[in-house]
Every structure is written in C-alpha cells, then in structure tokens.
C-alpha cells in the first residue's frame, strides 16, 4: 500500500467518523467508486449516505442495495461546482430539506475524493448562491427544472459540433412570456403533440441541444412541454442590473424574469457557465474548469 493510498483511506475514515456525528443529517459522497463495505462496520454513517455518481447504471446499483443515489454530469468541474450540482439535484428530488446539515466529500473526476465540505441547506455556498434560492415554488416541476439544469450544463460543456454556443431557456408563466416575445425563426416544435415534446423525454432534450444553435430562447411550460424555440425576448426592466461582463442573453433573462413569473436558464457562449435567473436576479451560478473541444 502506497503512502497516498494509506492517507486516502485515513481521510475517508475521518470523514465517515464526522458523518456519524448526530449534528450531520446526510453524507453526500460525490464519487463513482463506492465506499468499501468494511469501512462502514460499526459506523452510523451508512444510514446517512447519498451517492452522487456520473452514470445511471451506478445509481441503479446503489438503489438496488437500498442506498440513496443520484446522477450528475461527468464534466470537469471544480470541486465546489460538483458539490453545487449534486446539492441542486438532491434538493430537486426532495432528498434534503431546509435546515439539514450535509457533509459533502468530493474530488476531481476519476480520482479519490480529497475535499470535505459542510453545507447547511438554506445557507450560502458562496457569495452568489443560496441553495434555498433554487426552491422555486410549487408551480414548478422539480424534475423538469433539474433535467433542464443538467441539459444546460451539457450545452455549455459540449457546444454544437465542437463550437461553443449559448442559449436561453424560460420555464413557466408561458402565456405572459409568449406575449412579451416574438418568433424569430420557424418554431421546430410546432405541430408536435404535447406527449412528443416534453423535456422529460431524453429525445426531446437531445433536440433542444441541437436547436440551441438557433438564435432566441426556448419557452417551456411548468410541466416540461416545449412550446417554442427561437423566440426573441423583448421584455426589459431598467431597474434590473446584471453583473459587469454579462451580455445580451443575461440581460434578456433578467428582464423576462423580472416582468413575468417565469424562471430562465442562460448558457454563456463565452465561458459555458450556466446561470439561473428568478425575479431578475441570478439565484444559481455554475462554472466549469474546461470545455469539451
């Protein structure tokens, strides 16, 4: 056993000991390699364990063993960003609740976890993100929002045919959003039945990725039905201020969410970062360390 391997095991055991403390409600382990069963012997941490893995197959294997698990993208995010993505996914599935203390263990993709963070749900992950901010109201379907956040991350990471692209996705208050926008191009979803254009269908999410090359925004109903692509958002609000360096897409998202009850996801063409707007403000911001080329 190498010194590094020995230290990794001691680090894991220390984390499991902390996770067993009565103050900790959940132990979020963000890694595809499962914890050896022997490490749980005599430890209460197993009851608190939630795996965040990059493959659906791995998640199903954990669930079959009655261990909670969720799927996150396999992209090269920083450690803090991986924790953000996993927490957002867990919250959207109702795995955590306000006030819970979550001990998060993570590292780089494909490497043993090397970082431990404690997060209080309802507290701040950083100066720009409050996890409670992604609790968006009962009118929104949490599965739809989570699926679209994951989709936006894919668009930001992969682009289209190797080229970086940006886009806007609005969710909710569709009637008002359509009134405050106009069609720029042919709507590729027109004529399809509602059952054939719901974002919970992987084929429709793939279609949205492809149509992200179009100018304009996607308009999506609260239940996930795609109503339009290629919409120009004309709503503005002079009282809304966006951070310096953010461009027209972010200004449009701030304007439409300030003047309607929708939320909006923006993928930055420049950096691939994903930002979620509500009420004219950024309530979630996810960056990545590298884009796929």
PDB file of C-alpha atoms in Angstrom:
ATOM      1  CA  UNK A   1       0.000   0.000   0.000  1.00  0.00           C
ATOM      2  CA  UNK A   2       1.454   3.376  -1.032  1.00  0.00           C
ATOM      3  CA  UNK A   3       1.578   6.356   1.290  1.00  0.00           C
ATOM      4  CA  UNK A   4      -1.036   8.141  -0.836  1.00  0.00           C
ATOM      5  CA  UNK A   5      -3.423   5.174  -0.706  1.00  0.00           C
ATOM      6  CA  UNK A   6      -2.960   4.874   3.050  1.00  0.00           C
ATOM      7  CA  UNK A   7      -3.677   8.573   3.522  1.00  0.00           C
ATOM      8  CA  UNK A   8      -6.783   8.363   1.270  1.00  0.00           C
ATOM      9  CA  UNK A   9      -8.164   5.591   3.481  1.00  0.00           C
ATOM     10  CA  UNK A  10      -7.449   7.522   6.669  1.00  0.00           C
ATOM     11  CA  UNK A  11      -9.078  10.607   5.150  1.00  0.00           C
ATOM     12  CA  UNK A  12     -12.190   8.594   4.246  1.00  0.00           C
ATOM     13  CA  UNK A  13     -12.376   7.085   7.731  1.00  0.00           C
ATOM     14  CA  UNK A  14     -12.118  10.524   9.289  1.00  0.00           C
ATOM     15  CA  UNK A  15     -14.940  11.741   7.041  1.00  0.00           C
ATOM     16  CA  UNK A  16     -17.100   8.745   7.999  1.00  0.00           C
ATOM     17  CA  UNK A  17     -16.467   9.453  11.674  1.00  0.00           C
ATOM     18  CA  UNK A  18     -17.594  13.054  11.195  1.00  0.00           C
ATOM     19  CA  UNK A  19     -20.606  11.905   9.171  1.00  0.00           C
ATOM     20  CA  UNK A  20     -21.660   9.744  12.095  1.00  0.00           C
ATOM     21  CA  UNK A  21     -21.995  12.748  14.389  1.00  0.00           C
ATOM     22  CA  UNK A  22     -25.549  13.488  15.492  1.00  0.00           C
ATOM     23  CA  UNK A  23     -25.321  17.029  14.054  1.00  0.00           C
ATOM     24  CA  UNK A  24     -24.872  15.677  10.487  1.00  0.00           C
ATOM     25  CA  UNK A  25     -28.088  14.778   8.628  1.00  0.00           C
ATOM     26  CA  UNK A  26     -26.635  13.491   5.327  1.00  0.00           C
ATOM     27  CA  UNK A  27     -23.284  12.332   3.949  1.00  0.00           C
ATOM     28  CA  UNK A  28     -23.103  13.256   0.235  1.00  0.00           C
ATOM     29  CA  UNK A  29     -20.335  11.186  -1.389  1.00  0.00           C
ATOM     30  CA  UNK A  30     -19.583  12.535  -4.872  1.00  0.00           C
ATOM     31  CA  UNK A  31     -17.594   9.753  -6.497  1.00  0.00           C
ATOM     32  CA  UNK A  32     -18.208   6.843  -8.876  1.00  0.00           C
ATOM     33  CA  UNK A  33     -16.131   4.398  -6.814  1.00  0.00           C
ATOM     34  CA  UNK A  34     -18.228   3.016  -3.948  1.00  0.00           C
ATOM     35  CA  UNK A  35     -17.022   3.073  -0.368  1.00  0.00           C
ATOM     36  CA  UNK A  36     -15.816  -0.425   0.678  1.00  0.00           C
ATOM     37  CA  UNK A  37     -18.488  -2.028   2.914  1.00  0.00           C
ATOM     38  CA  UNK A  38     -15.867  -2.806   5.577  1.00  0.00           C
ATOM     39  CA  UNK A  39     -15.377   0.915   6.168  1.00  0.00           C
ATOM     40  CA  UNK A  40     -18.952   1.168   7.492  1.00  0.00           C
ATOM     41  CA  UNK A  41     -18.524  -1.523  10.115  1.00  0.00           C
ATOM     42  CA  UNK A  42     -19.703  -0.123  13.404  1.00  0.00           C
ATOM     43  CA  UNK A  43     -20.352   3.310  11.898  1.00  0.00           C
ATOM     44  CA  UNK A  44     -23.779   5.037  11.730  1.00  0.00           C
ATOM     45  CA  UNK A  45     -22.737   6.993   8.616  1.00  0.00           C
ATOM     46  CA  UNK A  46     -24.155   4.403   6.193  1.00  0.00           C
ATOM     47  CA  UNK A  47     -27.732   5.414   7.064  1.00  0.00           C
ATOM     48  CA  UNK A  48     -26.899   8.987   6.077  1.00  0.00           C
ATOM     49  CA  UNK A  49     -25.083   8.133   2.834  1.00  0.00           C
ATOM     50  CA  UNK A  50     -26.157   9.633  -0.509  1.00  0.00           C
ATOM     51  CA  UNK A  51     -24.049   8.804  -3.563  1.00  0.00           C
ATOM     52  CA  UNK A  52     -23.683  11.278  -6.441  1.00  0.00           C
ATOM     53  CA  UNK A  53     -22.402   9.365  -9.480  1.00  0.00           C
ATOM     54  CA  UNK A  54     -21.928  10.112 -13.167  1.00  0.00           C
ATOM     55  CA  UNK A  55     -23.659   7.037 -14.617  1.00  0.00           C
ATOM     56  CA  UNK A  56     -27.308   5.995 -14.331  1.00  0.00           C
ATOM     57  CA  UNK A  57     -26.199   2.349 -14.102  1.00  0.00           C
ATOM     58  CA  UNK A  58     -24.153   3.075 -10.964  1.00  0.00           C
ATOM     59  CA  UNK A  59     -27.055   4.935  -9.379  1.00  0.00           C
ATOM     60  CA  UNK A  60     -29.373   1.979 -10.041  1.00  0.00           C
ATOM     61  CA  UNK A  61     -26.852  -0.410  -8.461  1.00  0.00           C
ATOM     62  CA  UNK A  62     -26.800   1.687  -5.286  1.00  0.00           C
ATOM     63  CA  UNK A  63     -30.583   1.990  -5.229  1.00  0.00           C
ATOM     64  CA  UNK A  64     -30.881  -1.804  -5.560  1.00  0.00           C
ATOM     65  CA  UNK A  65     -28.850  -2.032  -2.338  1.00  0.00           C
ATOM     66  CA  UNK A  66     -31.257   0.443  -0.716  1.00  0.00           C
ATOM     67  CA  UNK A  67     -28.646   3.213  -0.713  1.00  0.00           C
ATOM     68  CA  UNK A  68     -29.752   6.659  -1.915  1.00  0.00           C
ATOM     69  CA  UNK A  69     -28.118   7.806  -5.154  1.00  0.00           C
ATOM     70  CA  UNK A  70     -28.431  10.499  -7.815  1.00  0.00           C
ATOM     71  CA  UNK A  71     -26.773  11.195 -11.166  1.00  0.00           C
ATOM     72  CA  UNK A  72     -24.667  14.255 -12.001  1.00  0.00           C
ATOM     73  CA  UNK A  73     -22.759  15.169 -15.207  1.00  0.00           C
ATOM     74  CA  UNK A  74     -19.259  13.758 -15.607  1.00  0.00           C
ATOM     75  CA  UNK A  75     -17.756  17.056 -16.733  1.00  0.00           C
ATOM     76  CA  UNK A  76     -14.575  18.622 -15.401  1.00  0.00           C
ATOM     77  CA  UNK A  77     -15.967  20.990 -12.786  1.00  0.00           C
ATOM     78  CA  UNK A  78     -14.105  22.355  -9.825  1.00  0.00           C
ATOM     79  CA  UNK A  79     -14.782  20.633  -6.525  1.00  0.00           C
ATOM     80  CA  UNK A  80     -17.101  23.403  -5.345  1.00  0.00           C
ATOM     81  CA  UNK A  81     -19.078  23.271  -8.593  1.00  0.00           C
ATOM     82  CA  UNK A  82     -19.502  19.487  -8.292  1.00  0.00           C
ATOM     83  CA  UNK A  83     -20.929  19.988  -4.808  1.00  0.00           C
ATOM     84  CA  UNK A  84     -23.321  22.660  -6.135  1.00  0.00           C
ATOM     85  CA  UNK A  85     -24.592  20.425  -8.943  1.00  0.00           C
ATOM     86  CA  UNK A  86     -25.083  17.458  -6.594  1.00  0.00           C
ATOM     87  CA  UNK A  87     -26.889  19.573  -3.994  1.00  0.00           C
ATOM     88  CA  UNK A  88     -29.211  21.083  -6.605  1.00  0.00           C
ATOM     89  CA  UNK A  89     -30.064  17.604  -7.892  1.00  0.00           C
ATOM     90  CA  UNK A  90     -30.652  16.289  -4.374  1.00  0.00           C
ATOM     91  CA  UNK A  91     -32.871  19.239  -3.492  1.00  0.00           C
ATOM     92  CA  UNK A  92     -34.927  18.844  -6.661  1.00  0.00           C
ATOM     93  CA  UNK A  93     -35.563  15.212  -5.699  1.00  0.00           C
ATOM     94  CA  UNK A  94     -36.540  16.126  -2.149  1.00  0.00           C
ATOM     95  CA  UNK A  95     -33.607  14.240  -0.616  1.00  0.00           C
ATOM     96  CA  UNK A  96     -32.694  17.157   1.678  1.00  0.00           C
ATOM     97  CA  UNK A  97     -34.795  19.754   3.474  1.00  0.00           C
ATOM     98  CA  UNK A  98     -34.255  23.221   4.854  1.00  0.00           C
ATOM     99  CA  UNK A  99     -32.010  23.258   7.887  1.00  0.00           C
ATOM    100  CA  UNK A 100     -30.284  19.931   7.126  1.00  0.00           C
ATOM    101  CA  UNK A 101     -26.529  19.771   7.613  1.00  0.00           C
ATOM    102  CA  UNK A 102     -24.888  17.928   4.721  1.00  0.00           C
ATOM    103  CA  UNK A 103     -21.304  16.703   4.857  1.00  0.00           C
ATOM    104  CA  UNK A 104     -20.031  16.608   1.257  1.00  0.00           C
ATOM    105  CA  UNK A 105     -16.992  14.634   0.118  1.00  0.00           C
ATOM    106  CA  UNK A 106     -15.687  15.168  -3.404  1.00  0.00           C
ATOM    107  CA  UNK A 107     -12.647  15.408  -5.644  1.00  0.00           C
ATOM    108  CA  UNK A 108     -11.740  15.509  -9.321  1.00  0.00           C
ATOM    109  CA  UNK A 109     -13.481  13.126 -11.729  1.00  0.00           C
ATOM    110  CA  UNK A 110     -11.752   9.740 -11.730  1.00  0.00           C
ATOM    111  CA  UNK A 111      -9.695  10.455  -8.613  1.00  0.00           C
ATOM    112  CA  UNK A 112     -10.289   9.554  -4.942  1.00  0.00           C
ATOM    113  CA  UNK A 113     -12.158  12.277  -3.024  1.00  0.00           C
ATOM    114  CA  UNK A 114      -9.783  14.753  -1.441  1.00  0.00           C
ATOM    115  CA  UNK A 115     -12.103  17.529  -0.228  1.00  0.00           C
ATOM    116  CA  UNK A 116     -14.621  17.726   2.589  1.00  0.00           C
ATOM    117  CA  UNK A 117     -17.245  20.488   2.888  1.00  0.00           C
ATOM    118  CA  UNK A 118     -20.121  21.021   5.268  1.00  0.00           C
ATOM    119  CA  UNK A 119     -23.227  22.706   3.868  1.00  0.00           C
ATOM    120  CA  UNK A 120     -26.283  23.878   5.749  1.00  0.00           C
ATOM    121  CA  UNK A 121     -29.345  23.801   3.480  1.00  0.00           C
ATOM    122  CA  UNK A 122     -30.596  27.357   3.487  1.00  0.00           C
ATOM    123  CA  UNK A 123     -27.078  28.678   3.965  1.00  0.00           C
ATOM    124  CA  UNK A 124     -24.758  30.151   1.350  1.00  0.00           C
ATOM    125  CA  UNK A 125     -22.445  28.089  -0.849  1.00  0.00           C
ATOM    126  CA  UNK A 126     -20.671  31.239  -1.895  1.00  0.00           C
ATOM    127  CA  UNK A 127     -21.434  34.939  -2.204  1.00  0.00           C
ATOM    128  CA  UNK A 128     -23.697  34.377  -5.219  1.00  0.00           C
ATOM    129  CA  UNK A 129     -25.524  31.172  -4.450  1.00  0.00           C
ATOM    130  CA  UNK A 130     -28.038  30.364  -1.772  1.00  0.00           C
ATOM    131  CA  UNK A 131     -29.301  26.811  -2.067  1.00  0.00           C
ATOM    132  CA  UNK A 132     -32.749  27.871  -0.903  1.00  0.00           C
ATOM    133  CA  UNK A 133     -32.808  30.100  -3.975  1.00  0.00           C
ATOM    134  CA  UNK A 134     -33.353  27.074  -6.206  1.00  0.00           C
ATOM    135  CA  UNK A 135     -36.545  26.169  -4.339  1.00  0.00           C
ATOM    136  CA  UNK A 136     -38.610  27.894  -6.962  1.00  0.00           C
ATOM    137  CA  UNK A 137     -42.195  27.412  -5.861  1.00  0.00           C
ATOM    138  CA  UNK A 138     -44.846  24.726  -6.088  1.00  0.00           C
ATOM    139  CA  UNK A 139     -45.861  25.718  -9.624  1.00  0.00           C
ATOM    140  CA  UNK A 140     -42.563  24.357 -10.967  1.00  0.00           C
ATOM    141  CA  UNK A 141     -41.965  20.649 -11.508  1.00  0.00           C
ATOM    142  CA  UNK A 142     -38.672  19.874  -9.753  1.00  0.00           C
ATOM    143  CA  UNK A 143     -37.895  17.044 -12.194  1.00  0.00           C
ATOM    144  CA  UNK A 144     -38.324  19.415 -15.125  1.00  0.00           C
ATOM    145  CA  UNK A 145     -36.096  22.099 -13.590  1.00  0.00           C
ATOM    146  CA  UNK A 146     -33.394  19.576 -12.663  1.00  0.00           C
ATOM    147  CA  UNK A 147     -33.482  18.000 -16.147  1.00  0.00           C
ATOM    148  CA  UNK A 148     -33.109  21.426 -17.769  1.00  0.00           C
ATOM    149  CA  UNK A 149     -30.230  22.437 -15.479  1.00  0.00           C
ATOM    150  CA  UNK A 150     -28.426  19.219 -16.432  1.00  0.00           C
ATOM    151  CA  UNK A 151     -29.228  19.909 -20.106  1.00  0.00           C
ATOM    152  CA  UNK A 152     -27.882  23.458 -19.855  1.00  0.00           C
ATOM    153  CA  UNK A 153     -24.665  22.092 -18.341  1.00  0.00           C
ATOM    154  CA  UNK A 154     -24.321  19.748 -21.321  1.00  0.00           C
ATOM    155  CA  UNK A 155     -24.864  22.578 -23.813  1.00  0.00           C
ATOM    156  CA  UNK A 156     -22.290  24.707 -22.011  1.00  0.00           C
ATOM    157  CA  UNK A 157     -19.775  21.878 -21.930  1.00  0.00           C
ATOM    158  CA  UNK A 158     -20.233  20.332 -25.384  1.00  0.00           C
ATOM    159  CA  UNK A 159     -21.473  23.168 -27.606  1.00  0.00           C
ATOM    160  CA  UNK A 160     -22.522  22.065 -31.084  1.00  0.00           C
ATOM    161  CA  UNK A 161     -20.157  20.100 -33.327  1.00  0.00           C
ATOM    162  CA  UNK A 162     -17.211  21.352 -31.323  1.00  0.00           C
ATOM    163  CA  UNK A 163     -18.222  25.015 -31.406  1.00  0.00           C
ATOM    164  CA  UNK A 164     -19.275  26.909 -28.247  1.00  0.00           C
ATOM    165  CA  UNK A 165     -22.887  28.053 -28.214  1.00  0.00           C
ATOM    166  CA  UNK A 166     -25.125  29.917 -25.800  1.00  0.00           C
ATOM    167  CA  UNK A 167     -28.858  29.825 -25.246  1.00  0.00           C
ATOM    168  CA  UNK A 168     -31.782  30.881 -23.033  1.00  0.00           C
ATOM    169  CA  UNK A 169     -34.465  28.570 -21.662  1.00  0.00           C
ATOM    170  CA  UNK A 170     -37.514  30.045 -19.940  1.00  0.00           C
ATOM    171  CA  UNK A 171     -39.679  27.875 -17.696  1.00  0.00           C
ATOM    172  CA  UNK A 172     -43.184  28.750 -16.530  1.00  0.00           C
ATOM    173  CA  UNK A 173     -45.679  31.630 -16.962  1.00  0.00           C
ATOM    174  CA  UNK A 174     -45.656  30.712 -20.651  1.00  0.00           C
ATOM    175  CA  UNK A 175     -48.661  32.808 -21.661  1.00  0.00           C
ATOM    176  CA  UNK A 176     -47.027  36.034 -20.492  1.00  0.00           C
ATOM    177  CA  UNK A 177     -43.619  35.039 -21.834  1.00  0.00           C
ATOM    178  CA  UNK A 178     -45.127  34.437 -25.278  1.00  0.00           C
ATOM    179  CA  UNK A 179     -46.874  37.826 -25.087  1.00  0.00           C
ATOM    180  CA  UNK A 180     -43.569  39.506 -24.266  1.00  0.00           C
ATOM    181  CA  UNK A 181     -41.625  37.796 -27.057  1.00  0.00           C
ATOM    182  CA  UNK A 182     -41.828  37.196 -30.789  1.00  0.00           C
ATOM    183  CA  UNK A 183     -40.871  34.375 -33.094  1.00  0.00           C
ATOM    184  CA  UNK A 184     -37.532  34.933 -34.882  1.00  0.00           C
ATOM    185  CA  UNK A 185     -37.348  31.688 -36.835  1.00  0.00           C
ATOM    186  CA  UNK A 186     -39.582  28.755 -37.701  1.00  0.00           C
ATOM    187  CA  UNK A 187     -40.614  27.008 -34.490  1.00  0.00           C
ATOM    188  CA  UNK A 188     -39.263  23.432 -34.850  1.00  0.00           C
ATOM    189  CA  UNK A 189     -41.651  22.109 -32.172  1.00  0.00           C
ATOM    190  CA  UNK A 190     -44.809  23.378 -33.845  1.00  0.00           C
ATOM    191  CA  UNK A 191     -47.202  20.633 -34.903  1.00  0.00           C
ATOM    192  CA  UNK A 192     -45.948  18.023 -32.424  1.00  0.00           C
ATOM    193  CA  UNK A 193     -48.332  16.654 -29.814  1.00  0.00           C
ATOM    194  CA  UNK A 194     -47.633  17.576 -26.191  1.00  0.00           C
ATOM    195  CA  UNK A 195     -46.587  13.996 -25.461  1.00  0.00           C
ATOM    196  CA  UNK A 196     -43.937  14.282 -28.176  1.00  0.00           C
ATOM    197  CA  UNK A 197     -42.298  17.468 -26.832  1.00  0.00           C
ATOM    198  CA  UNK A 198     -41.803  17.063 -23.101  1.00  0.00           C
ATOM    199  CA  UNK A 199     -38.294  17.648 -21.760  1.00  0.00           C
ATOM    200  CA  UNK A 200     -38.549  14.582 -19.515  1.00  0.00           C
ATOM    201  CA  UNK A 201     -38.157  12.588 -22.754  1.00  0.00           C
ATOM    202  CA  UNK A 202     -34.403  12.183 -23.492  1.00  0.00           C
ATOM    203  CA  UNK A 203     -35.086  12.533 -27.238  1.00  0.00           C
ATOM    204  CA  UNK A 204     -36.586  15.990 -26.704  1.00  0.00           C
ATOM    205  CA  UNK A 205     -33.648  17.069 -24.538  1.00  0.00           C
ATOM    206  CA  UNK A 206     -31.338  15.971 -27.349  1.00  0.00           C
ATOM    207  CA  UNK A 207     -33.433  18.003 -29.812  1.00  0.00           C
ATOM    208  CA  UNK A 208     -33.130  21.083 -27.574  1.00  0.00           C
ATOM    209  CA  UNK A 209     -29.350  20.646 -27.541  1.00  0.00           C
ATOM    210  CA  UNK A 210     -29.340  20.599 -31.341  1.00  0.00           C
ATOM    211  CA  UNK A 211     -31.722  23.540 -31.703  1.00  0.00           C
ATOM    212  CA  UNK A 212     -29.638  25.609 -29.267  1.00  0.00           C
ATOM    213  CA  UNK A 213     -27.726  26.826 -32.310  1.00  0.00           C
ATOM    214  CA  UNK A 214     -30.821  28.868 -33.250  1.00  0.00           C
ATOM    215  CA  UNK A 215     -30.997  32.492 -32.180  1.00  0.00           C
ATOM    216  CA  UNK A 216     -33.553  33.238 -29.494  1.00  0.00           C
ATOM    217  CA  UNK A 217     -34.982  31.492 -26.456  1.00  0.00           C
ATOM    218  CA  UNK A 218     -36.822  28.271 -25.703  1.00  0.00           C
ATOM    219  CA  UNK A 219     -40.192  28.683 -23.995  1.00  0.00           C
ATOM    220  CA  UNK A 220     -41.132  25.737 -21.788  1.00  0.00           C
ATOM    221  CA  UNK A 221     -44.257  25.187 -19.723  1.00  0.00           C
ATOM    222  CA  UNK A 222     -44.044  24.347 -15.989  1.00  0.00           C
ATOM    223  CA  UNK A 223     -44.780  20.681 -16.717  1.00  0.00           C
ATOM    224  CA  UNK A 224     -41.941  20.401 -19.232  1.00  0.00           C
ATOM    225  CA  UNK A 225     -43.799  20.789 -22.547  1.00  0.00           C
ATOM    226  CA  UNK A 226     -41.693  22.752 -25.057  1.00  0.00           C
ATOM    227  CA  UNK A 227     -43.866  25.430 -26.640  1.00  0.00           C
ATOM    228  CA  UNK A 228     -41.361  27.220 -28.850  1.00  0.00           C
ATOM    229  CA  UNK A 229     -37.746  27.738 -29.823  1.00  0.00           C
ATOM    230  CA  UNK A 230     -36.230  30.786 -31.479  1.00  0.00           C
ATOM    231  CA  UNK A 231     -38.174  33.437 -29.505  1.00  0.00           C
ATOM    232  CA  UNK A 232     -36.859  36.983 -29.142  1.00  0.00           C
ATOM    233  CA  UNK A 233     -37.461  38.135 -25.550  1.00  0.00           C
ATOM    234  CA  UNK A 234     -38.487  41.777 -25.692  1.00  0.00           C
ATOM    235  CA  UNK A 235     -39.234  42.389 -22.004  1.00  0.00           C
ATOM    236  CA  UNK A 236     -36.922  44.861 -20.289  1.00  0.00           C
ATOM    237  CA  UNK A 237     -36.694  46.307 -16.796  1.00  0.00           C
ATOM    238  CA  UNK A 238     -34.432  49.300 -16.265  1.00  0.00           C
ATOM    239  CA  UNK A 239     -34.384  48.614 -12.519  1.00  0.00           C
ATOM    240  CA  UNK A 240     -32.644  45.269 -13.061  1.00  0.00           C
ATOM    241  CA  UNK A 241     -28.864  45.321 -13.028  1.00  0.00           C
ATOM    242  CA  UNK A 242     -26.727  42.392 -14.139  1.00  0.00           C
ATOM    243  CA  UNK A 243     -23.056  41.922 -13.202  1.00  0.00           C
ATOM    244  CA  UNK A 244     -20.487  43.571 -15.452  1.00  0.00           C
ATOM    245  CA  UNK A 245     -19.215  41.330 -18.212  1.00  0.00           C
ATOM    246  CA  UNK A 246     -22.511  39.541 -18.834  1.00  0.00           C
ATOM    247  CA  UNK A 247     -24.073  40.143 -22.224  1.00  0.00           C
ATOM    248  CA  UNK A 248     -27.384  40.381 -24.066  1.00  0.00           C
ATOM    249  CA  UNK A 249     -28.627  36.884 -23.182  1.00  0.00           C
ATOM    250  CA  UNK A 250     -28.228  37.546 -19.478  1.00  0.00           C
ATOM    251  CA  UNK A 251     -29.897  40.948 -19.808  1.00  0.00           C
ATOM    252  CA  UNK A 252     -32.825  39.323 -21.641  1.00  0.00           C
ATOM    253  CA  UNK A 253     -33.147  36.637 -18.957  1.00  0.00           C
ATOM    254  CA  UNK A 254     -33.048  39.247 -16.203  1.00  0.00           C
ATOM    255  CA  UNK A 255     -35.695  41.315 -17.997  1.00  0.00           C
ATOM    256  CA  UNK A 256     -38.134  38.487 -18.715  1.00  0.00           C
ATOM    257  CA  UNK A 257     -37.893  37.015 -15.190  1.00  0.00           C
ATOM    258  CA  UNK A 258     -38.352  40.462 -13.657  1.00  0.00           C
ATOM    259  CA  UNK A 259     -41.522  41.221 -15.622  1.00  0.00           C
ATOM    260  CA  UNK A 260     -43.095  37.727 -15.525  1.00  0.00           C
ATOM    261  CA  UNK A 261     -43.275  34.808 -13.095  1.00  0.00           C
ATOM    262  CA  UNK A 262     -41.039  32.581 -15.197  1.00  0.00           C
ATOM    263  CA  UNK A 263     -37.502  31.463 -14.417  1.00  0.00           C
ATOM    264  CA  UNK A 264     -34.744  31.400 -17.039  1.00  0.00           C
ATOM    265  CA  UNK A 265     -31.589  29.392 -17.608  1.00  0.00           C
ATOM    266  CA  UNK A 266     -28.789  31.063 -19.550  1.00  0.00           C
ATOM    267  CA  UNK A 267     -25.808  29.249 -21.065  1.00  0.00           C
ATOM    268  CA  UNK A 268     -22.928  31.628 -21.716  1.00  0.00           C
ATOM    269  CA  UNK A 269     -21.412  31.185 -25.167  1.00  0.00           C
ATOM    270  CA  UNK A 270     -18.162  32.727 -23.940  1.00  0.00           C
ATOM    271  CA  UNK A 271     -17.493  30.577 -20.872  1.00  0.00           C
ATOM    272  CA  UNK A 272     -20.072  27.783 -20.893  1.00  0.00           C
ATOM    273  CA  UNK A 273     -21.247  28.890 -17.439  1.00  0.00           C
ATOM    274  CA  UNK A 274     -24.894  28.255 -16.549  1.00  0.00           C
ATOM    275  CA  UNK A 275     -26.915  30.847 -14.622  1.00  0.00           C
ATOM    276  CA  UNK A 276     -30.463  30.537 -13.323  1.00  0.00           C
ATOM    277  CA  UNK A 277     -32.499  33.754 -13.102  1.00  0.00           C
ATOM    278  CA  UNK A 278     -35.574  34.396 -10.982  1.00  0.00           C
ATOM    279  CA  UNK A 279     -37.178  37.773 -10.358  1.00  0.00           C
ATOM    280  CA  UNK A 280     -34.445  39.494 -12.358  1.00  0.00           C
ATOM    281  CA  UNK A 281     -31.668  38.059 -10.166  1.00  0.00           C
ATOM    282  CA  UNK A 282     -29.142  35.250 -10.517  1.00  0.00           C
ATOM    283  CA  UNK A 283     -30.070  32.562  -7.962  1.00  0.00           C
ATOM    284  CA  UNK A 284     -27.734  29.827  -9.166  1.00  0.00           C
ATOM    285  CA  UNK A 285     -24.397  30.034 -10.965  1.00  0.00           C
ATOM    286  CA  UNK A 286     -22.401  27.029 -12.196  1.00  0.00           C
ATOM    287  CA  UNK A 287     -18.969  27.264 -13.806  1.00  0.00           C
ATOM    288  CA  UNK A 288     -16.764  24.613 -15.346  1.00  0.00           C
ATOM    289  CA  UNK A 289     -12.998  24.370 -15.460  1.00  0.00           C
ATOM    290  CA  UNK A 290     -12.741  23.231 -19.082  1.00  0.00           C
ATOM    291  CA  UNK A 291     -14.964  22.875 -22.138  1.00  0.00           C
ATOM    292  CA  UNK A 292     -15.005  19.893 -24.443  1.00  0.00           C
ATOM    293  CA  UNK A 293     -13.421  20.602 -27.829  1.00  0.00           C
TER     294      UNK A 293
END
